[in-house]
PDB file of C-alpha atoms in Angstrom:
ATOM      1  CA  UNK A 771     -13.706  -4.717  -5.205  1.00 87.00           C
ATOM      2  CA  UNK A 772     -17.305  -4.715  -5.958  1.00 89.00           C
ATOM      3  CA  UNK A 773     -18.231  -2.419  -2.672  1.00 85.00           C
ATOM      4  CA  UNK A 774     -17.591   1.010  -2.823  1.00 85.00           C
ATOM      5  CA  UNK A 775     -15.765   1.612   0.432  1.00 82.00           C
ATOM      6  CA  UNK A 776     -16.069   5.268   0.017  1.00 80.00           C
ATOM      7  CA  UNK A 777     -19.860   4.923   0.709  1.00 87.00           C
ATOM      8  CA  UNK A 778     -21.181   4.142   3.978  1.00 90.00           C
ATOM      9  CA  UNK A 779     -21.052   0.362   4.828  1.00 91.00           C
ATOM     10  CA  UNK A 780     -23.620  -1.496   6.859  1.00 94.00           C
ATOM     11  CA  UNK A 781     -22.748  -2.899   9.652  1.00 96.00           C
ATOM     12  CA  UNK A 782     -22.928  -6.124   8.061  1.00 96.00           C
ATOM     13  CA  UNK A 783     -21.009  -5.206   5.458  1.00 95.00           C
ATOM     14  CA  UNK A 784     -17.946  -4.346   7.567  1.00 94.00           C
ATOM     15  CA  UNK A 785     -18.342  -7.582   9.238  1.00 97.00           C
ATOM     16  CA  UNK A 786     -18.237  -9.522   6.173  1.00 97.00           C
ATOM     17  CA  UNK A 787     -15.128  -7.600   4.917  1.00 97.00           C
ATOM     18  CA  UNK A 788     -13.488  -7.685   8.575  1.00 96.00           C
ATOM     19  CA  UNK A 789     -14.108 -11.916   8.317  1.00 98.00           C
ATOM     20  CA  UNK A 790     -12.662 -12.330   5.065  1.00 98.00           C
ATOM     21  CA  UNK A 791      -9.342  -9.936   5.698  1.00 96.00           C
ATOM     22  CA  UNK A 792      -9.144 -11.622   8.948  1.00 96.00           C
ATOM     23  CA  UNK A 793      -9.264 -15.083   7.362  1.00 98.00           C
ATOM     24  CA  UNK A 794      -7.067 -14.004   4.502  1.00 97.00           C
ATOM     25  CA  UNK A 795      -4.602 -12.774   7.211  1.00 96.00           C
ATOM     26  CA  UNK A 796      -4.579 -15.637   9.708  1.00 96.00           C
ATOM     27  CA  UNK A 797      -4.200 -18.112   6.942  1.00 97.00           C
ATOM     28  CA  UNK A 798      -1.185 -15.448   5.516  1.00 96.00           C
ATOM     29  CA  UNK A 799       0.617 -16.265   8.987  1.00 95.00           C
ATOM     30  CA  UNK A 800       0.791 -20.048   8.356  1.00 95.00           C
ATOM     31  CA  UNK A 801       1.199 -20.528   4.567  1.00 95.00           C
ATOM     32  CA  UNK A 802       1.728 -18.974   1.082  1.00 96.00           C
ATOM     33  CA  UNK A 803      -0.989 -17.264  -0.809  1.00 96.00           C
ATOM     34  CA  UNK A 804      -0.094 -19.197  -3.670  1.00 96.00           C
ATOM     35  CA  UNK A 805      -1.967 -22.100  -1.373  1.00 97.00           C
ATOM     36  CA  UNK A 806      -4.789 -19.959   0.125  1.00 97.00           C
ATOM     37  CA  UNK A 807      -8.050 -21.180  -1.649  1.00 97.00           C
ATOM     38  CA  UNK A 808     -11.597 -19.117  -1.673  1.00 97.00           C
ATOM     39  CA  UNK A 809     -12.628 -22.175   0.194  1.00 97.00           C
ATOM     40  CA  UNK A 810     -10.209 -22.128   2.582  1.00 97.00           C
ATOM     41  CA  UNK A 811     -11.107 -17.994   2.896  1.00 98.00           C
ATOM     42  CA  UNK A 812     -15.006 -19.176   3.248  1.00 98.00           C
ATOM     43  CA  UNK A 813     -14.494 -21.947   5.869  1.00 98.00           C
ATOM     44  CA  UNK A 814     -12.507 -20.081   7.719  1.00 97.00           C
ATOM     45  CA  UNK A 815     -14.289 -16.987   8.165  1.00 97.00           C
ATOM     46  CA  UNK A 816     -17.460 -18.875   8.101  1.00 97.00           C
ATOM     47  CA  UNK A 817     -19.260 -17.101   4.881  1.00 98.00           C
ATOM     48  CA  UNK A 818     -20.284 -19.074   1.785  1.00 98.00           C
ATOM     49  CA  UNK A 819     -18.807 -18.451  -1.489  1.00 97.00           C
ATOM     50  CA  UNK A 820     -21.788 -16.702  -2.923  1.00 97.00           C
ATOM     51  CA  UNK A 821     -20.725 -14.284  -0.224  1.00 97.00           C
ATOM     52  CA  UNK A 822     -17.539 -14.126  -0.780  1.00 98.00           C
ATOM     53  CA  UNK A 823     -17.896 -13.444  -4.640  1.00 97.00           C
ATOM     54  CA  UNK A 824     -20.789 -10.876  -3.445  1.00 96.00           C
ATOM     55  CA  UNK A 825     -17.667  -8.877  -2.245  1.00 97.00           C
ATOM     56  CA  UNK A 826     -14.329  -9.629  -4.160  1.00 97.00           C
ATOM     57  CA  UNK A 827     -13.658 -11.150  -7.418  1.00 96.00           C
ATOM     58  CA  UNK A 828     -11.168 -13.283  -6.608  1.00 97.00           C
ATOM     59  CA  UNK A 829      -8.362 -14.107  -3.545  1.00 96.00           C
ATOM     60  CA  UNK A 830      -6.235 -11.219  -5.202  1.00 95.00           C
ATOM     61  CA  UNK A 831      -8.782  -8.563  -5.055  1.00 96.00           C
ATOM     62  CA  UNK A 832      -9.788 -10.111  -1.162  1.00 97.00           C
ATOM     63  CA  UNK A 833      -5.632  -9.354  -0.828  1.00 96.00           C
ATOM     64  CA  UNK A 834      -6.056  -5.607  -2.145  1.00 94.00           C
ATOM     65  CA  UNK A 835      -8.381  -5.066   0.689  1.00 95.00           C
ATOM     66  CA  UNK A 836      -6.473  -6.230   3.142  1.00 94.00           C
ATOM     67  CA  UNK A 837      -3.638  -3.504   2.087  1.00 92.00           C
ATOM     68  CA  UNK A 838      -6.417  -1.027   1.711  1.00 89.00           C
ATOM     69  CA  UNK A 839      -7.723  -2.026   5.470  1.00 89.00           C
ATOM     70  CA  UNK A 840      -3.943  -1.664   6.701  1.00 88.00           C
ATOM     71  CA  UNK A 841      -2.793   1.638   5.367  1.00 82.00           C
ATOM     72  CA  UNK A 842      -6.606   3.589   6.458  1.00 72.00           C
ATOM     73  CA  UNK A 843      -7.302   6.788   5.179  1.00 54.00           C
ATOM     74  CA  UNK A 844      -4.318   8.197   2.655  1.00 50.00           C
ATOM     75  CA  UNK A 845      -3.925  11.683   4.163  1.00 54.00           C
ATOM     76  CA  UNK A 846      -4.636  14.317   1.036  1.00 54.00           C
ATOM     77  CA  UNK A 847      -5.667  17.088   2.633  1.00 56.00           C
ATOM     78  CA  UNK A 848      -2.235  16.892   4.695  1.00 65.00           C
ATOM     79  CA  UNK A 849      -0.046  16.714   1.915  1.00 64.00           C
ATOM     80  CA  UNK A 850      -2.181  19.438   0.165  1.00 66.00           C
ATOM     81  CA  UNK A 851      -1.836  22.302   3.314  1.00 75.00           C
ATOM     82  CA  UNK A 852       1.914  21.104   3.399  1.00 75.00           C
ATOM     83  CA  UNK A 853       4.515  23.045   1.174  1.00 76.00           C
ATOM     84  CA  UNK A 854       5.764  21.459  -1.716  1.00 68.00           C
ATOM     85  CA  UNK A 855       9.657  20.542  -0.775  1.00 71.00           C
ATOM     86  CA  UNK A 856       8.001  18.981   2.474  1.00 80.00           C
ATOM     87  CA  UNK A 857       5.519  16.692   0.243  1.00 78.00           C
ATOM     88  CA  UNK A 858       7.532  13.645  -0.601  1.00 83.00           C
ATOM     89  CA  UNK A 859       8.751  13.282   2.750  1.00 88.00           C
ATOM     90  CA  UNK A 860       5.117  13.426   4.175  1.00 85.00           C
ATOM     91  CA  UNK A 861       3.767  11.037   1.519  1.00 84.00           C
ATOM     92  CA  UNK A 862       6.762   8.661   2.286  1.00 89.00           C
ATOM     93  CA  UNK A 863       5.791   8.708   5.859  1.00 90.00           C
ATOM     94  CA  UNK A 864       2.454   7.753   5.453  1.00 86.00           C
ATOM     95  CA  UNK A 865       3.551   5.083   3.633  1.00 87.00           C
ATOM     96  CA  UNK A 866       6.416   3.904   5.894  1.00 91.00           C
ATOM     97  CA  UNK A 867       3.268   4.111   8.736  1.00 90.00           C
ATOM     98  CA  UNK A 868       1.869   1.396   7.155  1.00 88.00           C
ATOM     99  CA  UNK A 869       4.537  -0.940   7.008  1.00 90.00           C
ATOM    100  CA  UNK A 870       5.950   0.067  10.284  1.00 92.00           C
ATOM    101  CA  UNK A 871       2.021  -0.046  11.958  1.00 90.00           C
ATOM    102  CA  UNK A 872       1.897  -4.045  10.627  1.00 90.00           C
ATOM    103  CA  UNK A 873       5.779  -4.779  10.574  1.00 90.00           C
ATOM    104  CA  UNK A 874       4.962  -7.892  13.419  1.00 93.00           C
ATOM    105  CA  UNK A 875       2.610  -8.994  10.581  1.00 91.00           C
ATOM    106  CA  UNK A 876       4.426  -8.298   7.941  1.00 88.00           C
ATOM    107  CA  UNK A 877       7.533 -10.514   9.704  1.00 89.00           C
ATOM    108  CA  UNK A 878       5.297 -13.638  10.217  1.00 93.00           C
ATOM    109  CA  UNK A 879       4.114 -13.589   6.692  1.00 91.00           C
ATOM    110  CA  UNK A 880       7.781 -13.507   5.452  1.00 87.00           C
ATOM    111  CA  UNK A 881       8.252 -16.515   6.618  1.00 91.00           C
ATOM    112  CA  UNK A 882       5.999 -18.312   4.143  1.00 94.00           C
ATOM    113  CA  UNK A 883       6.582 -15.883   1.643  1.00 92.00           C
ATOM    114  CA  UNK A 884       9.339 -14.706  -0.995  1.00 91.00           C
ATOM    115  CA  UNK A 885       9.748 -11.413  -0.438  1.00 87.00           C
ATOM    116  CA  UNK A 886       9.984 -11.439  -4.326  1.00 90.00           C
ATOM    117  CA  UNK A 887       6.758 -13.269  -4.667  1.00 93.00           C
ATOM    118  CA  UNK A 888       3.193 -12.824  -5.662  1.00 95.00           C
ATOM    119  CA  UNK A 889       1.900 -11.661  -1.773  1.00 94.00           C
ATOM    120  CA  UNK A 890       4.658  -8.676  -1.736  1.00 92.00           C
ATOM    121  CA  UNK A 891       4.268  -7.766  -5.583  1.00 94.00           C
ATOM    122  CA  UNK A 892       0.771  -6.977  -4.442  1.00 95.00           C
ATOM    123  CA  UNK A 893       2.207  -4.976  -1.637  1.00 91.00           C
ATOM    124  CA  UNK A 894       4.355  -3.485  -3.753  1.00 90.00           C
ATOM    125  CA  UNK A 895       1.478  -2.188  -6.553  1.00 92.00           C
ATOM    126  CA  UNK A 896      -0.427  -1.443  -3.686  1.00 91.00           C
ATOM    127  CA  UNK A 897       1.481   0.977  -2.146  1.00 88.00           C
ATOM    128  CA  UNK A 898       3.399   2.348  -5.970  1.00 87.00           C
ATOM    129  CA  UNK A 899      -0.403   3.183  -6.521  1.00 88.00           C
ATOM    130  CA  UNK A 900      -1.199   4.878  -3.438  1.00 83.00           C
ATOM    131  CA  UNK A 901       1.729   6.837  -3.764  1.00 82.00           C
ATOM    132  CA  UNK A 902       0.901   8.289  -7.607  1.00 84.00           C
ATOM    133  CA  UNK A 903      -2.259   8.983  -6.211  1.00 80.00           C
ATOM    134  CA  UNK A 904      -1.271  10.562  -3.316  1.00 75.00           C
ATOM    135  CA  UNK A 905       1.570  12.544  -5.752  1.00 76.00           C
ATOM    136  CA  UNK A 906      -0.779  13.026  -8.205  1.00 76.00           C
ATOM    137  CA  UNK A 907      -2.791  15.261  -6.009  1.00 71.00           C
ATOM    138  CA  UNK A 908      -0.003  17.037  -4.584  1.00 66.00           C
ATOM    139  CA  UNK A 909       2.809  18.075  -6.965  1.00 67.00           C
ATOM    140  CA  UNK A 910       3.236  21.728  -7.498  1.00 65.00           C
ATOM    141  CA  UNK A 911       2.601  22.212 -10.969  1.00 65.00           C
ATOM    142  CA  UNK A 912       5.021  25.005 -10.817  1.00 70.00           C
ATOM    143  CA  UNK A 913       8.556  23.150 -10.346  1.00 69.00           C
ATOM    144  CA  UNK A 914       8.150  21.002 -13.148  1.00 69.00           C
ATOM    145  CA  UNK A 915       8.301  21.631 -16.716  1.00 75.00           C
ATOM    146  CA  UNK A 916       7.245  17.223 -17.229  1.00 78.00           C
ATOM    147  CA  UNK A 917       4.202  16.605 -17.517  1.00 83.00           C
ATOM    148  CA  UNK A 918       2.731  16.149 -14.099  1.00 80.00           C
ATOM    149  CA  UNK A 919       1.917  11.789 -14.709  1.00 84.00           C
ATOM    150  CA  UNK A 920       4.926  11.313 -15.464  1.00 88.00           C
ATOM    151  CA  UNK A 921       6.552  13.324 -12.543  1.00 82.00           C
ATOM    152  CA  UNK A 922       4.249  11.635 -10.156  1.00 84.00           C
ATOM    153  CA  UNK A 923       5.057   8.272 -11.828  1.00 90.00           C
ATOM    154  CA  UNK A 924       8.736   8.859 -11.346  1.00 89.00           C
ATOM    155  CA  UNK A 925       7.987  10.092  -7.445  1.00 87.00           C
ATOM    156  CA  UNK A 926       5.594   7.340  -6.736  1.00 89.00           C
ATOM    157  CA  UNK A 927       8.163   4.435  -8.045  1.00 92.00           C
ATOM    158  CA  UNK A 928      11.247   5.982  -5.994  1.00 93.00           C
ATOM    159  CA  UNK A 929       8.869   6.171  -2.673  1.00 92.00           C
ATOM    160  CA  UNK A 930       8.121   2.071  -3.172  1.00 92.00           C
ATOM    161  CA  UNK A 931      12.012   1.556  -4.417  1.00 94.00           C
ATOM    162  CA  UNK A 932      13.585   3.716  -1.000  1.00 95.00           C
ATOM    163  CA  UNK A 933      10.576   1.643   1.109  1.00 93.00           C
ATOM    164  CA  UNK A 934      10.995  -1.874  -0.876  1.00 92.00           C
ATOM    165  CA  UNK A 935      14.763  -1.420   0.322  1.00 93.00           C
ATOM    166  CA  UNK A 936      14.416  -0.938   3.853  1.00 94.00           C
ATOM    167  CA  UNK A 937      11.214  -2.631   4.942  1.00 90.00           C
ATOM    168  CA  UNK A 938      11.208  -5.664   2.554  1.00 85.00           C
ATOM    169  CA  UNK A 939      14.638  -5.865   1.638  1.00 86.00           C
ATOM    170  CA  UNK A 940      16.245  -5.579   5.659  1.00 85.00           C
ATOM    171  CA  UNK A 941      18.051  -2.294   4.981  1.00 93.00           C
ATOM    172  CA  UNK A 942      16.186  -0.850   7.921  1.00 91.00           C
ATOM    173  CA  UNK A 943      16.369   2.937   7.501  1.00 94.00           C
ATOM    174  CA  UNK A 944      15.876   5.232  10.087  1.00 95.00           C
ATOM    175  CA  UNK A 945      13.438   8.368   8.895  1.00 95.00           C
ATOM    176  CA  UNK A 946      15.622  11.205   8.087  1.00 95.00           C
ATOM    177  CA  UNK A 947      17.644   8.227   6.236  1.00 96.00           C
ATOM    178  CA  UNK A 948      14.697   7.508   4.130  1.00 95.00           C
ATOM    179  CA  UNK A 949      14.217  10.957   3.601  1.00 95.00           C
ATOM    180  CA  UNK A 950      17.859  11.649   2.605  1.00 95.00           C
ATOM    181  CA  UNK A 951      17.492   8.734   0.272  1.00 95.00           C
ATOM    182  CA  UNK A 952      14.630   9.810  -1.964  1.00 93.00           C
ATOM    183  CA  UNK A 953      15.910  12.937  -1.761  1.00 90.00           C
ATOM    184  CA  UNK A 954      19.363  12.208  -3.609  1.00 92.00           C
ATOM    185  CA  UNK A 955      16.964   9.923  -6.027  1.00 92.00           C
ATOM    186  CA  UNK A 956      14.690  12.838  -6.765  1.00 86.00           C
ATOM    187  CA  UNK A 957      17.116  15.633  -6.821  1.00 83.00           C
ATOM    188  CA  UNK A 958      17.311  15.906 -11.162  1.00 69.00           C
ATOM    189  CA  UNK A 959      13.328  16.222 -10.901  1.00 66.00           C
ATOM    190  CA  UNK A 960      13.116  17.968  -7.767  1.00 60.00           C
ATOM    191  CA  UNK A 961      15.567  21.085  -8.763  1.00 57.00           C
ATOM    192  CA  UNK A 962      13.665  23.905  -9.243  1.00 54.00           C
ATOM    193  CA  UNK A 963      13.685  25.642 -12.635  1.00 51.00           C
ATOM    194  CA  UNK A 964      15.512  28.685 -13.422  1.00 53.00           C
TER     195      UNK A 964
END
């Protein structure tokens, strides 16, 4: 994205990016993104494309945004204050929020998109990055004897694999059962050392 969302956006600004995600969105609910043009984005949010291109490189990045606008603020300073066994399952969570926060959404899109397509492996990479940098930040550098990318690569892939199964792939988990699951996944890296 070429705007830094962690700085303070004009008003303006968050208009602009609230017309495109909404255009990218409504037009989501009726076809594939494999169809969805940067014209199509500009007519229907009624912004040329100099404006468009002011704010996204391409339909993709316009896409990462809209995953970025879903899931808000990433809760650090949560998972930091929380103690480490408690840490996956909080980081899950969050993530589980999101999908659960925009499942209606999520449901109409489905329908004009493979759930092994290009729309969800965006969601997917989406939310596989937010979780290494959510683990990233969090893992108690005194369980593991890995070094710490790795171990948060290995956490951050079974969070999207145990949320990939039940929201995208219809397995519909109940929490504790998502918990239980990455927990059995986890358990060779999450035994503590002797």
């Amino acid at each position: 994205m070429k705007k830094d969302l962690n700085a303070k956006l004009s008003r303006g600004a968050l208009r602009t990016l609230d017309a495109f995600s909404g255009a990218m969105i409504d037009l989501l609910r009726t076809k594939p993104l494999t169809s969805i043009s940067v014209n199509e984005l500009c007519e229907r949010s009624s912004y040329p494309r100099a404006t468009f291109y002011n704010y996204f490189d391409d339909r993709d990045d316009l896409l990462t945004y809209c995953w970025i606008a879903m899931s808000g603020q990433a809760r650090i300073a949560d998972l930091e204050s929380t103690e480490p066994s408690g840490r996956v399952d909080l980081a899950l969570d969050m993530m589980a929020d999101m999908l659960e926060d925009n499942a209606a959404l999520l449901e109409e899109v489905l329908e004009h998109n493979p759930v092994d397509g290009p729309l969800f492996a965006s969601l997917r990479a989406f939310i596989t990055e937010r979780s290494r940098e959510l683990m990233r930040t969090c893992i108690d550098r005194e369980r593991h004897t890995l070094p710490l990318e790795l171990v948060a690569d290995h956490y951050a892939d079974t969070l999207m694999l145990v949320l990939d199964w039940s929201y995208l792939r219809g397995h519909a988990l109940m929490r504790p059962e998502l918990h239980d699951y990455a927990h059995v996944l986890l358990e060779g890296v999450e035994r503590p050392r002797a």
